[in-house]
XYZ file of C-alpha atoms in Angstrom:
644
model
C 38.400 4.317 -0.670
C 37.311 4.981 3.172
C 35.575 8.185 4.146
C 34.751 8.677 7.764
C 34.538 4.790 8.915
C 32.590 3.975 5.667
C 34.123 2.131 2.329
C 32.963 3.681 -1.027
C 32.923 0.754 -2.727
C 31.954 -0.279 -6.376
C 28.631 -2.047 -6.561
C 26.215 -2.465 -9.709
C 28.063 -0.239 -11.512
C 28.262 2.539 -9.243
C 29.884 3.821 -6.173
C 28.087 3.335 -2.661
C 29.058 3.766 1.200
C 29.457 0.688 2.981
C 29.800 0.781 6.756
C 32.567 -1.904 7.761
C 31.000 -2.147 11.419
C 28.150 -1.530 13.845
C 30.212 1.839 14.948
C 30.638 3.297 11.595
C 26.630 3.402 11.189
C 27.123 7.200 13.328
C 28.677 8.675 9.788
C 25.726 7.698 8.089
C 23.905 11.315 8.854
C 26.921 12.858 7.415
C 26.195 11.453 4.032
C 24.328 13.186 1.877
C 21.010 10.833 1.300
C 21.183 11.686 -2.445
C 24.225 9.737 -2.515
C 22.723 6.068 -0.461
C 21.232 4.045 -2.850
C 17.565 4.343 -2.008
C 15.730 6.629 0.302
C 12.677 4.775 0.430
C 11.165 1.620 0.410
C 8.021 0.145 1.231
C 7.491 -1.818 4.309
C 5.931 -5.067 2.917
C 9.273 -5.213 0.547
C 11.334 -5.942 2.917
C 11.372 -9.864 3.923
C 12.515 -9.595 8.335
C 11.255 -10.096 11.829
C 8.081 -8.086 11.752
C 9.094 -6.472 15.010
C 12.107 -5.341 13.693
C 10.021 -3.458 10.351
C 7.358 -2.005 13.425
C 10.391 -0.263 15.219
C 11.677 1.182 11.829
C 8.442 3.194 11.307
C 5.689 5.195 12.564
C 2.384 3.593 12.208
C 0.746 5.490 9.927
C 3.484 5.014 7.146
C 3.518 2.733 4.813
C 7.278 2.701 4.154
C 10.702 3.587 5.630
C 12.743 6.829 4.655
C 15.893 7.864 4.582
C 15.187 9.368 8.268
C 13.935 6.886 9.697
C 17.087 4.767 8.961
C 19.218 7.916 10.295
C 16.885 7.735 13.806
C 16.786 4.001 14.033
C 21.311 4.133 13.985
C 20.903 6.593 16.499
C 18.773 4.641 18.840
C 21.148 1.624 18.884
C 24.817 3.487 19.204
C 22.912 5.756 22.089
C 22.256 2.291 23.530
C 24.869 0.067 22.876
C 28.809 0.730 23.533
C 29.900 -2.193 21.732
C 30.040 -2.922 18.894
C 29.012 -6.804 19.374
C 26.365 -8.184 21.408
C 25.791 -11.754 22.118
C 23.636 -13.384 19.400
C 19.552 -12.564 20.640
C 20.470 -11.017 23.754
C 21.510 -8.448 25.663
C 24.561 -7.887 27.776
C 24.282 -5.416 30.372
C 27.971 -4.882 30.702
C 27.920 -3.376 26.954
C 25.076 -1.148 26.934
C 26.329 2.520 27.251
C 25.918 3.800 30.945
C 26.779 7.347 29.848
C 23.173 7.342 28.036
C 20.391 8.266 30.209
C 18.001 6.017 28.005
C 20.686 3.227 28.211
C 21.311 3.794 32.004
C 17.531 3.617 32.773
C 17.165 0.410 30.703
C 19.972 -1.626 32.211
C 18.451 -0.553 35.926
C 15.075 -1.674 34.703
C 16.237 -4.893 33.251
C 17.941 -5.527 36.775
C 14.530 -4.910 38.460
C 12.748 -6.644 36.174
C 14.106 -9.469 35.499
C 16.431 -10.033 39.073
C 15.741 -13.597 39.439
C 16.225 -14.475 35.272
C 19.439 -12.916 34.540
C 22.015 -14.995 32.794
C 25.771 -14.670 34.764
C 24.051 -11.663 36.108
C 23.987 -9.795 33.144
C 21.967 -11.401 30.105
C 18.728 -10.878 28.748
C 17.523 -12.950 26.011
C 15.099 -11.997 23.331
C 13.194 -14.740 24.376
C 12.135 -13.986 27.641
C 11.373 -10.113 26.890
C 9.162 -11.568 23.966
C 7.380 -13.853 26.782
C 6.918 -11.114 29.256
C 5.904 -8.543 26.738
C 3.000 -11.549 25.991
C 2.289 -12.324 29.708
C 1.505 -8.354 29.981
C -0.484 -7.494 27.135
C -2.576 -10.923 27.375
C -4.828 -9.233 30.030
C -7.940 -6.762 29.358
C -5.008 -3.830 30.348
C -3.249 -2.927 27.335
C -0.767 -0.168 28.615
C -2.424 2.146 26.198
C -3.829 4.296 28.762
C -7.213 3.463 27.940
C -9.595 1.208 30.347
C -12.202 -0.882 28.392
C -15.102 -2.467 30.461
C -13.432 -5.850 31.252
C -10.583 -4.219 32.941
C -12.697 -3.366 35.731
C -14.990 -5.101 37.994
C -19.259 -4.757 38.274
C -19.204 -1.964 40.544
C -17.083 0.622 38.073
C -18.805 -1.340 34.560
C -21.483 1.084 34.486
C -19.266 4.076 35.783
C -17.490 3.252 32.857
C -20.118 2.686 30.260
C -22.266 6.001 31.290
C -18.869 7.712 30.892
C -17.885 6.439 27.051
C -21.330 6.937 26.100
C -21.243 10.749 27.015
C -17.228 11.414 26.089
C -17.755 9.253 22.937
C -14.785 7.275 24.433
C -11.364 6.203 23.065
C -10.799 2.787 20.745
C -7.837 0.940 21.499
C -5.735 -0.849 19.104
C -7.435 -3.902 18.858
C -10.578 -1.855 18.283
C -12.386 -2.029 21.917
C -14.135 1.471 22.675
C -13.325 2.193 26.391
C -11.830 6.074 28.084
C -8.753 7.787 28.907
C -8.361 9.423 32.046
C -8.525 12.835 30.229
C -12.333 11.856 29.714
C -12.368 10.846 32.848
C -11.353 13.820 34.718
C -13.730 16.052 32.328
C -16.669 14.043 33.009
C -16.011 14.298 36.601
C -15.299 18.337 36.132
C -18.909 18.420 33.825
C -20.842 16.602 36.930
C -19.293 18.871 39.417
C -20.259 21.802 37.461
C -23.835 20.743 37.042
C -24.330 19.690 40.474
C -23.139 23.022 41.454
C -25.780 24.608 38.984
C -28.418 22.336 40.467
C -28.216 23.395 44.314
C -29.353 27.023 43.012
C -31.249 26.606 39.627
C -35.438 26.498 39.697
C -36.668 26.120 36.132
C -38.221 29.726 34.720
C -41.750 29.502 34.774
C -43.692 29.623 31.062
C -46.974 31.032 33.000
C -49.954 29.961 31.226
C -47.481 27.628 29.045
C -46.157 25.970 32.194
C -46.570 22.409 30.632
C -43.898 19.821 29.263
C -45.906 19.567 26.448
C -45.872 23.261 25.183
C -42.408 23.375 24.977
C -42.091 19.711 23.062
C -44.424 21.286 20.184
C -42.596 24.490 20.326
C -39.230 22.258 19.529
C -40.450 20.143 17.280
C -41.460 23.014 14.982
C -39.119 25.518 16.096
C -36.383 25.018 13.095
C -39.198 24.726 9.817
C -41.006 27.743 11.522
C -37.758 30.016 11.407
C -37.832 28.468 7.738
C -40.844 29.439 7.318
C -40.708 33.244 8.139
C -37.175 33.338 6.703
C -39.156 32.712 2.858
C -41.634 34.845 3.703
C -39.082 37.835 4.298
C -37.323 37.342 0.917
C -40.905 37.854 -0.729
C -41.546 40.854 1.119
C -37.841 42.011 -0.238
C -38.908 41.037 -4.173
C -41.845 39.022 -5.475
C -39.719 37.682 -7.885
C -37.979 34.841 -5.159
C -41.688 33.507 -5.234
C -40.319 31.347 -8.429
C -37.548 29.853 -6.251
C -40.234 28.055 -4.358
C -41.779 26.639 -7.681
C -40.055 23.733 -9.789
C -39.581 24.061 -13.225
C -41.089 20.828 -14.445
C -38.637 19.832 -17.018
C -36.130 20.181 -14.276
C -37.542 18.540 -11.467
C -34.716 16.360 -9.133
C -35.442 12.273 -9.558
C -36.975 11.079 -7.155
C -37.780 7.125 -7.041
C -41.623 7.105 -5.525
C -41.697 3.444 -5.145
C -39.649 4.046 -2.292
C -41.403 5.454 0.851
C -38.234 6.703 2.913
C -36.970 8.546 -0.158
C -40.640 10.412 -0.063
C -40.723 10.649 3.282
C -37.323 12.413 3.228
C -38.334 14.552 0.350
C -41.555 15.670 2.424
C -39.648 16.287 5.485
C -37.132 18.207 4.048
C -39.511 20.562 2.373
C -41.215 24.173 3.114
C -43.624 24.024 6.356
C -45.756 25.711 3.812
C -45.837 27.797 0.669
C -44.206 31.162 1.705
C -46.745 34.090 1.913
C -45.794 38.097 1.673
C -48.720 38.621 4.591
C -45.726 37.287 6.861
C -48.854 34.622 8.426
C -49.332 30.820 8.406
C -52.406 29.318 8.938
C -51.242 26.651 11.121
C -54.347 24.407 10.313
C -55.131 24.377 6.498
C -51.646 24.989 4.209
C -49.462 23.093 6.145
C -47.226 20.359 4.942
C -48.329 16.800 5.785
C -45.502 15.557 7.628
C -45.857 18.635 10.476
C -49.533 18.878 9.977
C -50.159 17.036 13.493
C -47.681 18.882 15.078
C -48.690 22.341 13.785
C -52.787 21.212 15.240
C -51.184 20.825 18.725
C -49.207 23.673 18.492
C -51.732 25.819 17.810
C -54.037 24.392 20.349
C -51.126 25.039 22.732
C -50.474 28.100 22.011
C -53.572 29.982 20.523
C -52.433 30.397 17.712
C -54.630 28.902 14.926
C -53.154 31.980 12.588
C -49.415 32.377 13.526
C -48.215 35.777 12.461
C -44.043 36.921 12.517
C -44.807 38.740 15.315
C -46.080 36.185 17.425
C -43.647 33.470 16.712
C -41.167 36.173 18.031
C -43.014 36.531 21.156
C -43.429 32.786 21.452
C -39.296 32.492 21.028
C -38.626 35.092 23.531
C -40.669 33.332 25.987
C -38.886 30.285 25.791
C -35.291 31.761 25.803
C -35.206 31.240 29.165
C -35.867 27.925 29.397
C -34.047 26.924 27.105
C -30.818 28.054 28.910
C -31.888 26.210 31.803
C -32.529 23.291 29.966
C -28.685 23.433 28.235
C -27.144 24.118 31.216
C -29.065 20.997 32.972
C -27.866 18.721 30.287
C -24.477 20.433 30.642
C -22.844 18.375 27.797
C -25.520 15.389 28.230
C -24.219 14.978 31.847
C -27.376 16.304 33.453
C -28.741 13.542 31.632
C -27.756 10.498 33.992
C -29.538 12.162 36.685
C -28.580 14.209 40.442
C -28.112 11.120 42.533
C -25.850 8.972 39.750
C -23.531 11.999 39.696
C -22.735 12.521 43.464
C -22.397 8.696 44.036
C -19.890 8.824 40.307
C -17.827 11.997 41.852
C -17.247 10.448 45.352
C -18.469 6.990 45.612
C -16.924 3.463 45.278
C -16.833 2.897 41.080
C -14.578 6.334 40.465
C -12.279 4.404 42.930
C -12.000 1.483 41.222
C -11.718 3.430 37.834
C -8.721 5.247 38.954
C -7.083 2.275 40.513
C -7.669 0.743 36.530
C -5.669 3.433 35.504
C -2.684 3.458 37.977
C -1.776 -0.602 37.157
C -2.301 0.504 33.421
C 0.061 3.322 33.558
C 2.565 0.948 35.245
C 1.566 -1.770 32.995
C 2.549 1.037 30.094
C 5.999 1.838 31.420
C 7.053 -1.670 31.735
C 6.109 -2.672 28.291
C 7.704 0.748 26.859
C 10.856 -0.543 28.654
C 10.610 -3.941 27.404
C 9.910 -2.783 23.593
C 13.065 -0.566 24.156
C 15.404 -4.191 25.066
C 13.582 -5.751 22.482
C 14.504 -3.095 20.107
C 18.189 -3.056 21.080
C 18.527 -6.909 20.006
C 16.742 -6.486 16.826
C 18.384 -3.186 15.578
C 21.534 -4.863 16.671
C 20.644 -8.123 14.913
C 19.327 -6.547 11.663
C 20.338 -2.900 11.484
C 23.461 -3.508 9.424
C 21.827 -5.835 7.244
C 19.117 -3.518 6.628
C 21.378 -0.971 5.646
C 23.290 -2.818 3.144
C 20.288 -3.520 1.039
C 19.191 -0.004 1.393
C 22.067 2.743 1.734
C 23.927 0.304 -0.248
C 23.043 -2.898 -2.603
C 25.823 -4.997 -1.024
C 23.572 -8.037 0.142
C 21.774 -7.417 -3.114
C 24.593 -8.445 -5.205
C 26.106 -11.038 -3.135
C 26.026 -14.128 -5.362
C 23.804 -17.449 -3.953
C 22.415 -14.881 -1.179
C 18.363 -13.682 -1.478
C 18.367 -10.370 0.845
C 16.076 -8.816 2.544
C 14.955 -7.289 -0.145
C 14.105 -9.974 -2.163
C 10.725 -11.595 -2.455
C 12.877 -15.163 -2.878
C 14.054 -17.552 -5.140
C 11.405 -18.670 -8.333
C 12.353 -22.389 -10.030
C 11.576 -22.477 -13.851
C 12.800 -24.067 -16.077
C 15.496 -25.295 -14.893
C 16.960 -22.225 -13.496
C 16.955 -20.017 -10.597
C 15.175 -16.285 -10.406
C 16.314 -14.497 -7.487
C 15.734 -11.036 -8.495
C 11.791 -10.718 -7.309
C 9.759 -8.216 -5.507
C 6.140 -8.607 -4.392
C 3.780 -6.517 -6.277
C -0.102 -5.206 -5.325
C -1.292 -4.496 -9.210
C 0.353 -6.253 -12.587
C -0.938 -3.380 -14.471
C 0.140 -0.791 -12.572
C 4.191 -2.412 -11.776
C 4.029 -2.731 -16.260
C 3.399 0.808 -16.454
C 6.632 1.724 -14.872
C 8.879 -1.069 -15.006
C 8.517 -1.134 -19.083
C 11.118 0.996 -18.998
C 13.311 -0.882 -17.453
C 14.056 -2.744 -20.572
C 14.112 -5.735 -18.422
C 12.615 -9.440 -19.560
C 9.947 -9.674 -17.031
C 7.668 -12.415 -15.471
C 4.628 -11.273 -13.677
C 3.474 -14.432 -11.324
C 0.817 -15.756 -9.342
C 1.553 -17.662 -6.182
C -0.856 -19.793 -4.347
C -0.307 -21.933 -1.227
C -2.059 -23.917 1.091
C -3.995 -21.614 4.203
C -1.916 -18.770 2.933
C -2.949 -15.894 1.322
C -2.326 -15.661 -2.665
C 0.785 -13.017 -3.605
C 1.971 -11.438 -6.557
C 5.406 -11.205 -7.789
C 7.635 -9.263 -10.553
C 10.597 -11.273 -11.356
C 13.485 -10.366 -13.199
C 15.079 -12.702 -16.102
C 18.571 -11.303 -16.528
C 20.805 -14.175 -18.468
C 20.267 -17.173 -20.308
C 16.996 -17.439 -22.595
C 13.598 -16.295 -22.470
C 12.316 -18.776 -26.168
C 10.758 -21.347 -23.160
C 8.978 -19.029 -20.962
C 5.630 -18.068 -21.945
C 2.135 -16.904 -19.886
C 1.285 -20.403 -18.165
C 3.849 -21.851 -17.169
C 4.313 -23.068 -14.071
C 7.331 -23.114 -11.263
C 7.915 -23.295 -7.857
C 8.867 -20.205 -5.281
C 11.081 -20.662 -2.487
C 10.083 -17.142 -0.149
C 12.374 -16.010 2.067
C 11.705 -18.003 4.786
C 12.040 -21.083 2.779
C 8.195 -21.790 2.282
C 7.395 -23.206 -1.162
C 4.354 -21.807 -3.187
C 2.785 -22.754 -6.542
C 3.760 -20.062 -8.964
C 2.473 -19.996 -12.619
C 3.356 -16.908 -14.972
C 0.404 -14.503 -15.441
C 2.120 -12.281 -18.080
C 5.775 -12.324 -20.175
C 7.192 -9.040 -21.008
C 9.938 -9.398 -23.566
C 12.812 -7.690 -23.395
C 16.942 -8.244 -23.810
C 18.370 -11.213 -22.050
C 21.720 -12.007 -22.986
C 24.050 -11.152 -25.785
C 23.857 -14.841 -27.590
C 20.088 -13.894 -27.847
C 20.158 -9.978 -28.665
C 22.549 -10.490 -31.500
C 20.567 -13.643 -32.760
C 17.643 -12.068 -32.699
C 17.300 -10.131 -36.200
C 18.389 -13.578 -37.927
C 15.871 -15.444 -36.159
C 13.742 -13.194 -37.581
C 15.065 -13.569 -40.963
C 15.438 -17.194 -40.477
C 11.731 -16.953 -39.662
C 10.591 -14.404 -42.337
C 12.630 -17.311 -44.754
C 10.412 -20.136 -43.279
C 7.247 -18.528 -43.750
C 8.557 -17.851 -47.615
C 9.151 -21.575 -47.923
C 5.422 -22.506 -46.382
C 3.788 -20.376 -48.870
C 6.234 -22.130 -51.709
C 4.886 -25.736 -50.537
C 1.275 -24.683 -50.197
C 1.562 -23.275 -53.758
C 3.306 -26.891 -54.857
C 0.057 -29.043 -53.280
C -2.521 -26.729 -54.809
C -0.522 -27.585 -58.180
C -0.471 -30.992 -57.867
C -4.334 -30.593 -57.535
C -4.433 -28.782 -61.018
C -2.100 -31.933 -62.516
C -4.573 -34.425 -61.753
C -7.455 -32.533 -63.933
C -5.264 -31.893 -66.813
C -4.519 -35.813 -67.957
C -7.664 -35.103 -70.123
C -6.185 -32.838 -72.482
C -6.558 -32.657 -76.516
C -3.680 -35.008 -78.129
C -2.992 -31.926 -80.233
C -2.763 -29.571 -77.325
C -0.003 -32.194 -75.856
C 1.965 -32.314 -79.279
C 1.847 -28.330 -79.043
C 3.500 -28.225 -75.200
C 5.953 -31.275 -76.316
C 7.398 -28.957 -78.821
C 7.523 -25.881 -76.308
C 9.056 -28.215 -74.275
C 11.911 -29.117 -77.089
C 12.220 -25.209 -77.457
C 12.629 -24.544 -73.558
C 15.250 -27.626 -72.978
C 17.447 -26.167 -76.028
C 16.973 -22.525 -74.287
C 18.148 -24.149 -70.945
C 20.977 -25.708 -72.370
C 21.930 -22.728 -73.563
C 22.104 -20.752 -70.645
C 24.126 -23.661 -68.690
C 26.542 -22.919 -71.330
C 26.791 -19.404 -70.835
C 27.165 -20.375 -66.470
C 29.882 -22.511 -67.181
C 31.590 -20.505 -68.997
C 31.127 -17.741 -66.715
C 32.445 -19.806 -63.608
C 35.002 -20.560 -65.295
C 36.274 -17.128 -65.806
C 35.331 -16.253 -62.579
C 38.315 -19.245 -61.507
C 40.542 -18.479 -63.581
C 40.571 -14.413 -62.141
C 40.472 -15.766 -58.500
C 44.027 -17.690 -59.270
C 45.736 -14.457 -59.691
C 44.418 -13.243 -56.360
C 45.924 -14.035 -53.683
C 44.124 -16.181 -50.253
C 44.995 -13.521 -48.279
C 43.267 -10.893 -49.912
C 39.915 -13.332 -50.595
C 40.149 -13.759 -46.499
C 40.348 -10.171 -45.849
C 37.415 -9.481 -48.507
C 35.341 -12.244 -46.915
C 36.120 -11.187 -43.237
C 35.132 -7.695 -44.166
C 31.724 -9.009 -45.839
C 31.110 -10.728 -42.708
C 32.260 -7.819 -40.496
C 29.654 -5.631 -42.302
C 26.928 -8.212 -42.166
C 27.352 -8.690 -38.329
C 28.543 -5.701 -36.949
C 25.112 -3.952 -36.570
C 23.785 -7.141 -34.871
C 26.484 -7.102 -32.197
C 26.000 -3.424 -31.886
C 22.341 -3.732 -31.331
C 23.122 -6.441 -28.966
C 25.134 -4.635 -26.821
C 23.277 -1.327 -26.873
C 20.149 -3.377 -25.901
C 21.723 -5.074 -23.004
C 23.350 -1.714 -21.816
C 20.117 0.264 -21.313
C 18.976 -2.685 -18.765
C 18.087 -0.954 -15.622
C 17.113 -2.254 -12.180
C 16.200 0.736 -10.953
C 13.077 1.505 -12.746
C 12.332 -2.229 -11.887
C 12.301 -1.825 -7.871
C 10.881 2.205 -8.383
C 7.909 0.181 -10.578
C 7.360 -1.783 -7.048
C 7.554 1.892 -4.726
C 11.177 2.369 -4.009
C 12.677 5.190 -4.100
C 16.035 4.613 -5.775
C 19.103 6.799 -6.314
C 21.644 5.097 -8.332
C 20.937 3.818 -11.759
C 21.594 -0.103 -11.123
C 23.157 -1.745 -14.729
C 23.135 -5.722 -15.077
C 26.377 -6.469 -17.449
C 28.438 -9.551 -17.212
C 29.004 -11.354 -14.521
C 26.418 -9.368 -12.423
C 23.422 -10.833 -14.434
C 24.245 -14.178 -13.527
C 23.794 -13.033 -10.199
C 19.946 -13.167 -10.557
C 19.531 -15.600 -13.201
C 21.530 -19.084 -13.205
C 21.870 -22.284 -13.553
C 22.892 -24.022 -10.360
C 25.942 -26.570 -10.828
C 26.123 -30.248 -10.514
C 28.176 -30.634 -7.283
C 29.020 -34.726 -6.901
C 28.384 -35.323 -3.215
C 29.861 -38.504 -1.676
């Protein structure tokens, strides 16, 4: 069946859109998303050029949506005409000129790379992958930020004084440097200020006209308003007094072998005990850690008793001066000084700064362009492929392929696991995937200078008796490296019908055996007791002889009666025909086996790959069965082939 470009094929047991080319990707957005076979999947799932992954998602998210796929088809049939390009390259003649994104990369390309072009019209992934090195290789990273090696002595400080009051801008890689939106606000800040300056004389503090007046003042300024502030609430009710006291038997811990936790308890306490007469003797009640700076202060200001009103008095005196001393730090700008500003708003190092920032913009644009040709190639080169292991399971369930979307291939036994997906936690994939009714292999891999990985795989035919936690196998990833794998953990589960329906008699079989071990420990222990009864009475052996004699004529008896009953049973049977003994022997079978097949098959039915991938963070739409043929897809046994 075709619907708009796009096959609806049968795959895994259910029906999903396949595109049949590069130009029948545009339907995609027609299709509802609850009808592709996942809408999600995360981004270290899928085994591809890394470049390729980086294009398909933001970088903040961890996987790729539905979306993102639907933007990502866009992009390339905006770009691209045709629906072939050559193999890593681009062809200029088949990029779309009726796109304005198209049309401005082929007449960058042209610029660009003029004396590189292939028959005047190819690109090859190669060479954009070289320049997009050569650019970003320098201390200019196109980011539009400037970091202190992109510019030379004479702007290094410029630059520095500038991150230090902005807080600056951390690139990529990490390295604090500015933006020319900092820029251009420091630069406004230091205008500002040395506009202020011309005019501004610092209010005079009279008597208190001394640097060190106002330091004390500061210093005290915040545990005085404190202060006061306590002493108000006791003036409103005597009864807040107990807020200030500590209830012993709830007293916060407090380690006091450790001085900075006591310093920071004394800091962070009262200036004093708060007092109703709104008054603080500034030289006898005061707590320890201000008690220095409470002396000077009240030598300062003549204050040895400092009442409410005179701490508003000393506040509105300083008012003043403190707006001239905000305004001549006008956001910490003021702080570098009159003479560094006008030589940073005019001189030499703001030239040099903005020159940075012109050859990084440029530098920007030409790797944006780049990233755009490199992006054609790759969503060119592994768009399609992408989308069959993700709006369909095509390449999933191609036989002797490992997708994209598989971890790779795991050796064991003799057999191949393909169906494998990397996991972060054991515990936490179990939790989920237990439902899958799946056999499943949790495993360890370790190689050389790499770093260890975890992988879920899949047993979906063949037995599971030889697998067990501790075995060891090879893993073949997806880009053909081999690992040391050993299996962590074994969850049981259906594998194939031979050993679902042999299952309960294996368990009889071994319920039987266990039976027979008892019966033979029973028979040595008796053997024992035989060796201590040869010193018996010779009367007490006459006495068991004649038992004997009675229990041998008993026996005989009842072989008698057997007989005879056989024989009766014989001669019946030969009035009956074979026929009818078949059908009543078929029909004994029929009734011993039939639950065992039925169990079988109901067991193998309720296998489900979905809840297998959705235990690993996909998000998965269609309920993926393994019957037949399909679970020899992921679990085989590769055939002798006699090469000559």
């Amino acid at each position: 069946m075709k619907n708009a470009g796009l096959s609806l094929v049968k795959i895994g047991g259910s029906l999903q859109f396949v595109p049949s080319t590069i130009n029948s990707l545009r339907y995609l957005k027609k299709i509802d998303p609850a009808l592709w076979a996942a809408t999600s999947v995360p981004v270290d799932a899928v085994n591809t050029d890394a470049a390729f992954l980086n294009f398909m998602h933001p970088e903040d998210e961890t996987a790729i949506r539905a979306d993102m796929v639907i933007e990502a088809v866009e992009f390339l049939l905006d770009t691209c005409s045709a629906s072939r390009l050559p193999e890593n390259a681009i062809d200029l003649t088949l990029l779309n000129r009726n796109s304005e994104n198209a049309s401005r990369l082929i007449e960058f390309i042209r610029g660009f790379f003029s004396d590189e072009l292939q028959d005047d019209k190819l690109v090859f992934l190669d060479q954009i992958r070289e320049k997009i090195t050569q650019l970003t290789s320098g201390p200019l990273n196109g980011e539009g930020i400037i970091i202190p090696a992109a510019v030379d002595d004479t702007a290094k400080e410029y630059l520095e004084d500038v991150t230090n009051i902005t807080g600056g801008t951390k690139t990529k890689a990490g390295v604090t440097g500015i933006t020319e939106e900092q820029l251009d606000k420091f630069i406004a800040d230091a205008k500002v200020f040395l506009q202020w300056h011309k005019s501004a004389t610092p209010p005079s503090l009279g008597t208190l006209n001394d640097p060190a007046a106002y330091k004390s003042y500061t210093a005290l300024k915040n545990k005085l308003n404190e202060y006061f502030d306590f002493c108000e609430m006791l003036c409103i009710d005597q009864a807040n007094l107990a807020r200030f006291s500590i209830n012993p038997e709830k007293i916060p811990e407090l380690d006091i072998k450790d001085p900075q936790k006591v310093a920071d308890y004394l800091a962070s306490s009262p200036l004093a005990k708060p007092d109703d007469s709104m008054q603080l003797n500034m030289l006898e009640r005061v707590n320890p850690v201000y008690k220095a700076q409470a002396k000077v202060f009240a030598e300062l200001f003549e204050a040895t008793t400092l009442t409410a009103a005179k701490w508003e008095e000393i506040k509105k005196l300083m008012v003043d001066y403190d707006d001239y001393l905000a305004k001549s730090q006008s956001g910490q700008v003021g702080s570098l000084g009159q003479e560094k500003l006008e030589d940073y708003i005019s001189g030499p190092a703001l030239d040099r700064l903005l020159e940075a920032f012109v050859m990084d913009k440029k530098l920007g644009e030409n790797l944006k362009m780049l990233k755009a040709a490199e992006k054609t190639i790759l969503f060119h080169k592994y768009l399609p492929e992408f989308v069959n292991n993700f709006v369909n399971f095509k390449e999933l369930y191609t036989p002797g392929k490992i997708s994209m979307i598989q971890a790779g291939s795991l050796i064991m036994g003799g057999r191949h696991f393909n169906l494998n997906v990397k996991i972060k936690n054991v515990a936490d994939h179990k939790k989920l995937a237990a439902a899958a009714n799946l056999c499943m292999l949790y495993l360890d891999l370790k190689r050389d200078q790499e770093p260890p990985m975890k992988v879920a795989a899949a047993v979906t035919s063949g037995r599971a008796n030889e697998l067990y936690a501790g075995k060891p196998g090879i893993f073949i990833d997806y880009n053909g490296k081999y690992w040391n794998a050993k299996v962590v953990e074994i969850i049981k589960g259906p594998v194939s019908f031979g050993q679902s329906f042999m299952l309960p008699f294996r368990k009889i079989g071994d319920s039987i055996s266990q039976k027979f071990q008892k019966l033979s420990e029973f028979n040595n222990l008796g053997k024992n007791l035989d060796k201590t009864i040869k010193a018996a009475d010779a009367t007490k052996s006459k006495s068991a002889l004649n038992a004997g004699s009675v229990m041998m004529l008993c026996g005989t008896v009842g072989i008698a009666a057997l007989g005879s009953g056989a024989a009766y049973v014989i001669k019946t049977l030969q009035n009956v025909s074979w026929t009818r003994i078949s059908a009543v022997c078929a029909g004994i079978i029929i009734l011993i086996l039939a639950p065992a097949v039925i169990s079988a098959l109901m067991k193998l039915n309720r296998r489900n790959l979905s809840l297998f991938l959705e235990a690993a963070g996909w998000a998965v739409n269609k309920k993926m069965k393994v019957r037949g043929k399909v679970s020899k897809i992921f679990t085989f046994v590769p055939i002798y082939r006699n090469k000559e």
